[in-house]
Amino acid sequence: GENVEQHPSTLSVQEGDSAVIKCTYSDSASNYFPWYKQELGKRPQLIIDIRSNVGEKKDQRIAVTLNKTAKHFSLHITETQPEDSAVYFCAASRGRDDKIIFGKGTRLHILP
Amino acid sequence: DAGVTQSPTHLIKTRGQQVTLRCSPKSGHDTVSWYQQALGQGPQFIFQYYEEEERQRGNFPDRFSGHQFPNYSSELNVNALLLGDSALYLCASSLELGYTFGSGTRLTVV
């Protein structure tokens, strides 16, 4: 069945350094890949997304890359700040009318 | 512009009881999806409603049922509650791509 694997489950980086979270997906028909940030006790919030016709997308300190051949995609956060501490979820979907399948999440700790 | 609103925010039920959770989607959104998020896990897809019909369903038993109303709001019903149903239940609405999530209902089954 459809599955999204996410690694690592926990990541600690020094403030100012970069963080990378990697995901793989099993459904080759997936063509939409959103990333969500969930702070403790709060709702997941969409931070960036990428469609399959694009290999990379950047928004300020956040970037996502997609390799459709290998079926993996990654989130890159540069110049990390304390407010980046949260749980990050990758997800995959076939598109507008389809469900979104989430990974298990990565708990990111930004160390002072 | 109101986002996705869910009620109640917290709920405690006894094993075997039934529960109804409610969701009002973001203005203009016509599709509502429900997710179950156990502690420390990613959201698990329960089902999706569009035009008052269940369009897709995840791997959840028939004890989980739902409904969508003409104004696009939705309900999630769970019968014969089990201890394992304790979780955060998230509602998400969408129009095109990209969900907007509500704050969720924290259900505790004792």
mmCIF file of C-alpha atoms in Angstrom:
data_model
loop_
_atom_site.group_PDB
_atom_site.id
_atom_site.type_symbol
_atom_site.label_atom_id
_atom_site.label_comp_id
_atom_site.label_asym_id
_atom_site.label_seq_id
_atom_site.Cartn_x
_atom_site.Cartn_y
_atom_site.Cartn_z
ATOM 1 C CA GLY A 1 0.000 0.000 0.000
ATOM 2 C CA GLU A 2 0.932 3.663 0.022
ATOM 3 C CA ASN A 3 3.630 4.517 2.508
ATOM 4 C CA VAL A 4 5.851 7.467 3.370
ATOM 5 C CA GLU A 5 9.049 6.849 5.301
ATOM 6 C CA GLN A 6 10.727 9.732 7.102
ATOM 7 C CA HIS A 7 14.191 10.034 8.635
ATOM 8 C CA PRO A 8 15.535 10.832 11.113
ATOM 9 C CA SER A 9 12.898 10.576 13.837
ATOM 10 C CA THR A 10 14.845 13.049 15.981
ATOM 11 C CA LEU A 11 17.354 15.688 14.891
ATOM 12 C CA SER A 12 19.372 18.097 17.004
ATOM 13 C CA VAL A 13 21.315 20.922 15.363
ATOM 14 C CA GLN A 14 23.183 23.924 16.657
ATOM 15 C CA GLU A 15 21.473 27.239 16.154
ATOM 16 C CA GLY A 16 22.616 28.723 12.863
ATOM 17 C CA ASP A 17 23.456 25.353 11.307
ATOM 18 C CA SER A 18 21.402 23.583 8.633
ATOM 19 C CA ALA A 19 18.922 20.777 9.118
ATOM 20 C CA VAL A 20 17.940 18.155 6.549
ATOM 21 C CA ILE A 21 14.985 15.779 6.753
ATOM 22 C CA LYS A 22 14.569 13.017 4.194
ATOM 23 C CA CYS A 23 11.509 11.105 3.017
ATOM 24 C CA THR A 24 10.749 8.318 0.590
ATOM 25 C CA TYR A 25 7.401 7.332 -0.843
ATOM 26 C CA SER A 26 6.107 4.122 -2.328
ATOM 27 C CA ASP A 27 3.246 5.234 -4.606
ATOM 28 C CA SER A 28 4.742 6.148 -7.973
ATOM 29 C CA ALA A 29 1.522 8.019 -8.853
ATOM 30 C CA SER A 30 2.204 10.604 -6.128
ATOM 31 C CA ASN A 31 2.695 14.059 -7.591
ATOM 32 C CA TYR A 32 2.231 16.463 -4.687
ATOM 33 C CA PHE A 33 4.523 16.629 -1.654
ATOM 34 C CA PRO A 34 3.700 19.011 1.198
ATOM 35 C CA TRP A 35 5.653 19.574 4.402
ATOM 36 C CA TYR A 36 3.951 20.431 7.683
ATOM 37 C CA LYS A 37 5.302 21.884 10.914
ATOM 38 C CA GLN A 38 3.569 21.030 14.166
ATOM 39 C CA GLU A 39 4.478 22.815 17.369
ATOM 40 C CA LEU A 40 3.609 21.242 20.704
ATOM 41 C CA GLY A 41 -0.140 21.236 21.253
ATOM 42 C CA LYS A 42 -0.867 22.998 17.982
ATOM 43 C CA ARG A 43 -2.230 22.106 14.566
ATOM 44 C CA PRO A 44 0.007 21.014 11.676
ATOM 45 C CA GLN A 45 0.752 23.985 9.434
ATOM 46 C CA LEU A 46 1.805 23.828 5.798
ATOM 47 C CA ILE A 47 5.245 25.377 5.423
ATOM 48 C CA ILE A 48 6.148 24.481 1.858
ATOM 49 C CA ASP A 49 5.049 22.103 -0.892
ATOM 50 C CA ILE A 50 6.339 20.882 -4.217
ATOM 51 C CA ARG A 51 4.712 19.332 -7.258
ATOM 52 C CA SER A 52 6.232 16.591 -9.352
ATOM 53 C CA ASN A 53 6.982 18.835 -12.327
ATOM 54 C CA VAL A 54 9.501 20.758 -10.230
ATOM 55 C CA GLY A 55 12.776 19.453 -8.825
ATOM 56 C CA GLU A 56 13.400 22.127 -6.238
ATOM 57 C CA LYS A 57 11.537 24.930 -4.514
ATOM 58 C CA LYS A 58 12.804 27.548 -2.081
ATOM 59 C CA ASP A 59 11.105 29.938 0.304
ATOM 60 C CA GLN A 60 13.521 32.063 2.335
ATOM 61 C CA ARG A 61 15.377 29.669 4.683
ATOM 62 C CA ILE A 62 13.375 26.597 3.628
ATOM 63 C CA ALA A 63 13.904 24.523 0.507
ATOM 64 C CA VAL A 64 12.562 21.217 -0.748
ATOM 65 C CA THR A 65 14.065 18.915 -3.345
ATOM 66 C CA LEU A 66 12.347 16.078 -5.180
ATOM 67 C CA ASN A 67 13.816 13.120 -7.018
ATOM 68 C CA LYS A 68 10.917 11.317 -8.709
ATOM 69 C CA THR A 69 13.092 8.594 -10.153
ATOM 70 C CA ALA A 70 14.342 7.589 -6.722
ATOM 71 C CA LYS A 71 11.013 8.487 -5.087
ATOM 72 C CA HIS A 72 12.536 10.605 -2.396
ATOM 73 C CA PHE A 73 12.248 14.202 -1.304
ATOM 74 C CA SER A 74 13.955 16.321 1.314
ATOM 75 C CA LEU A 75 13.439 19.405 3.438
ATOM 76 C CA HIS A 76 16.360 21.749 4.028
ATOM 77 C CA ILE A 77 16.307 24.463 6.680
ATOM 78 C CA THR A 78 19.260 26.846 6.675
ATOM 79 C CA GLU A 79 20.412 29.253 9.397
ATOM 80 C CA THR A 80 18.228 27.483 11.962
ATOM 81 C CA GLN A 81 16.617 29.519 14.707
ATOM 82 C CA PRO A 82 15.068 28.534 18.073
ATOM 83 C CA GLU A 83 11.570 28.952 16.636
ATOM 84 C CA ASP A 84 12.322 26.200 14.137
ATOM 85 C CA SER A 85 12.086 23.669 16.982
ATOM 86 C CA ALA A 86 9.004 21.551 16.244
ATOM 87 C CA VAL A 87 7.893 18.286 14.675
ATOM 88 C CA TYR A 88 8.068 18.244 10.893
ATOM 89 C CA PHE A 89 5.978 15.911 8.722
ATOM 90 C CA CYS A 90 6.507 15.077 5.096
ATOM 91 C CA ALA A 91 3.557 13.842 3.066
ATOM 92 C CA ALA A 92 2.621 12.616 -0.385
ATOM 93 C CA SER A 93 -0.532 12.689 -2.459
ATOM 94 C CA ARG A 94 -1.702 11.881 -5.977
ATOM 95 C CA GLY A 95 -3.263 15.280 -6.314
ATOM 96 C CA ARG A 96 -6.337 17.364 -5.707
ATOM 97 C CA ASP A 97 -8.885 14.589 -5.212
ATOM 98 C CA ASP A 98 -6.640 12.280 -3.271
ATOM 99 C CA LYS A 99 -5.815 11.783 0.385
ATOM 100 C CA ILE A 100 -2.487 12.928 1.814
ATOM 101 C CA ILE A 101 -0.295 10.259 3.413
ATOM 102 C CA PHE A 102 1.999 11.473 6.182
ATOM 103 C CA GLY A 103 5.353 10.281 7.419
ATOM 104 C CA LYS A 104 5.838 9.615 11.106
ATOM 105 C CA GLY A 105 7.510 12.930 11.743
ATOM 106 C CA THR A 106 10.903 14.340 12.722
ATOM 107 C CA ARG A 107 11.342 16.101 16.034
ATOM 108 C CA LEU A 108 13.794 18.945 15.397
ATOM 109 C CA HIS A 109 15.643 20.463 18.345
ATOM 110 C CA ILE A 110 17.600 23.679 17.824
ATOM 111 C CA LEU A 111 20.372 23.859 20.403
ATOM 112 C CA PRO A 112 21.510 27.259 21.744
ATOM 113 C CA ASP B 1 -11.340 34.799 7.375
ATOM 114 C CA ALA B 2 -12.096 31.950 9.755
ATOM 115 C CA GLY B 3 -9.883 28.929 9.455
ATOM 116 C CA VAL B 4 -10.929 25.379 10.205
ATOM 117 C CA THR B 5 -12.804 25.115 13.486
ATOM 118 C CA GLN B 6 -13.351 21.932 15.449
ATOM 119 C CA SER B 7 -15.470 21.145 18.466
ATOM 120 C CA PRO B 8 -15.159 20.149 21.177
ATOM 121 C CA THR B 9 -11.465 20.755 21.935
ATOM 122 C CA HIS B 10 -11.280 18.029 24.559
ATOM 123 C CA LEU B 11 -13.481 15.065 25.355
ATOM 124 C CA ILE B 12 -13.395 12.196 27.812
ATOM 125 C CA LYS B 13 -15.495 9.126 27.072
ATOM 126 C CA THR B 14 -15.914 5.696 28.578
ATOM 127 C CA ARG B 15 -15.053 2.537 26.666
ATOM 128 C CA GLY B 16 -18.060 1.346 24.682
ATOM 129 C CA GLN B 17 -19.634 4.772 24.330
ATOM 130 C CA GLN B 18 -20.191 6.699 21.132
ATOM 131 C CA VAL B 19 -18.763 10.102 20.227
ATOM 132 C CA THR B 20 -19.427 12.789 17.601
ATOM 133 C CA LEU B 21 -16.813 15.328 16.599
ATOM 134 C CA ARG B 22 -17.576 18.389 14.500
ATOM 135 C CA CYS B 23 -15.691 20.411 11.923
ATOM 136 C CA SER B 24 -16.367 23.628 10.041
ATOM 137 C CA PRO B 25 -14.067 24.031 7.047
ATOM 138 C CA LYS B 26 -12.265 27.150 5.987
ATOM 139 C CA SER B 27 -14.458 29.519 4.019
ATOM 140 C CA GLY B 28 -14.620 28.438 0.381
ATOM 141 C CA HIS B 29 -13.241 24.947 0.995
ATOM 142 C CA ASP B 30 -15.451 22.122 -0.243
ATOM 143 C CA THR B 31 -13.481 19.043 0.805
ATOM 144 C CA VAL B 32 -13.094 17.814 4.368
ATOM 145 C CA SER B 33 -10.712 15.096 5.524
ATOM 146 C CA TRP B 34 -10.408 13.521 8.949
ATOM 147 C CA TYR B 35 -7.202 12.242 10.508
ATOM 148 C CA GLN B 36 -6.318 10.436 13.710
ATOM 149 C CA GLN B 37 -3.020 11.398 15.340
ATOM 150 C CA ALA B 38 -1.813 9.163 18.125
ATOM 151 C CA LEU B 39 0.782 10.565 20.496
ATOM 152 C CA GLY B 40 4.172 10.818 18.818
ATOM 153 C CA GLN B 41 2.863 9.654 15.432
ATOM 154 C CA GLY B 42 1.959 11.211 12.131
ATOM 155 C CA PRO B 43 -1.674 11.852 11.205
ATOM 156 C CA GLN B 44 -3.429 8.744 9.888
ATOM 157 C CA PHE B 45 -6.074 9.237 7.185
ATOM 158 C CA ILE B 46 -9.588 8.178 8.212
ATOM 159 C CA PHE B 47 -11.761 9.406 5.349
ATOM 160 C CA GLN B 48 -12.496 12.313 3.037
ATOM 161 C CA TYR B 49 -15.823 13.940 2.175
ATOM 162 C CA TYR B 50 -16.707 15.870 -0.946
ATOM 163 C CA GLU B 51 -20.176 16.905 -2.106
ATOM 164 C CA GLU B 52 -21.669 15.151 0.916
ATOM 165 C CA GLU B 53 -20.224 11.797 -0.132
ATOM 166 C CA GLU B 54 -17.374 9.761 1.323
ATOM 167 C CA ARG B 55 -14.843 9.928 -1.489
ATOM 168 C CA GLN B 56 -11.982 7.988 0.055
ATOM 169 C CA ARG B 57 -11.448 5.910 3.144
ATOM 170 C CA GLY B 58 -8.351 4.824 5.012
ATOM 171 C CA ASN B 59 -7.761 1.628 6.932
ATOM 172 C CA PHE B 60 -10.217 2.248 9.753
ATOM 173 C CA PRO B 61 -13.049 -0.036 10.888
ATOM 174 C CA ASP B 62 -16.720 0.633 10.240
ATOM 175 C CA ARG B 63 -17.027 1.970 13.785
ATOM 176 C CA PHE B 64 -15.703 5.169 12.259
ATOM 177 C CA SER B 65 -18.307 6.956 10.152
ATOM 178 C CA GLY B 66 -18.877 10.463 8.972
ATOM 179 C CA HIS B 67 -21.116 12.925 7.305
ATOM 180 C CA GLN B 68 -20.828 16.114 5.326
ATOM 181 C CA PHE B 69 -23.580 18.697 5.253
ATOM 182 C CA PRO B 70 -24.617 21.013 2.395
ATOM 183 C CA ASN B 71 -22.644 23.874 3.980
ATOM 184 C CA TYR B 72 -19.526 21.620 3.782
ATOM 185 C CA SER B 73 -19.272 21.157 7.547
ATOM 186 C CA SER B 74 -18.641 17.627 8.693
ATOM 187 C CA GLU B 75 -19.015 15.203 11.560
ATOM 188 C CA LEU B 76 -16.943 12.217 12.605
ATOM 189 C CA ASN B 77 -18.724 9.517 14.588
ATOM 190 C CA VAL B 78 -17.014 6.712 16.440
ATOM 191 C CA ASN B 79 -19.074 3.882 17.936
ATOM 192 C CA ALA B 80 -18.145 1.320 20.575
ATOM 193 C CA LEU B 81 -15.094 3.290 21.702
ATOM 194 C CA LEU B 82 -11.917 1.402 22.532
ATOM 195 C CA LEU B 83 -9.034 2.569 24.694
ATOM 196 C CA GLY B 84 -6.937 2.634 21.533
ATOM 197 C CA ASP B 85 -9.187 5.285 20.021
ATOM 198 C CA SER B 86 -7.627 7.829 22.357
ATOM 199 C CA ALA B 87 -5.915 10.337 20.086
ATOM 200 C CA LEU B 88 -6.008 13.805 18.601
ATOM 201 C CA TYR B 89 -8.595 13.926 15.817
ATOM 202 C CA LEU B 90 -7.769 16.454 13.161
ATOM 203 C CA CYS B 91 -10.056 17.855 10.530
ATOM 204 C CA ALA B 92 -8.540 19.353 7.404
ATOM 205 C CA SER B 93 -10.257 21.252 4.625
ATOM 206 C CA SER B 94 -9.072 21.951 1.117
ATOM 207 C CA LEU B 95 -10.182 23.442 -2.168
ATOM 208 C CA GLU B 96 -7.262 22.685 -4.424
ATOM 209 C CA LEU B 97 -4.019 21.230 -3.128
ATOM 210 C CA GLY B 98 -2.821 21.707 0.422
ATOM 211 C CA TYR B 99 -4.791 21.066 3.566
ATOM 212 C CA THR B 100 -5.628 23.589 6.242
ATOM 213 C CA PHE B 101 -5.918 21.813 9.573
ATOM 214 C CA GLY B 102 -8.089 22.589 12.534
ATOM 215 C CA SER B 103 -6.672 22.541 16.056
ATOM 216 C CA GLY B 104 -8.152 19.130 16.657
ATOM 217 C CA THR B 105 -10.241 17.372 19.263
ATOM 218 C CA ARG B 106 -8.330 15.505 21.967
ATOM 219 C CA LEU B 107 -10.325 12.359 22.716
ATOM 220 C CA THR B 108 -9.498 10.327 25.789
ATOM 221 C CA VAL B 109 -11.208 6.967 26.263
ATOM 222 C CA VAL B 110 -11.135 5.600 29.802
#
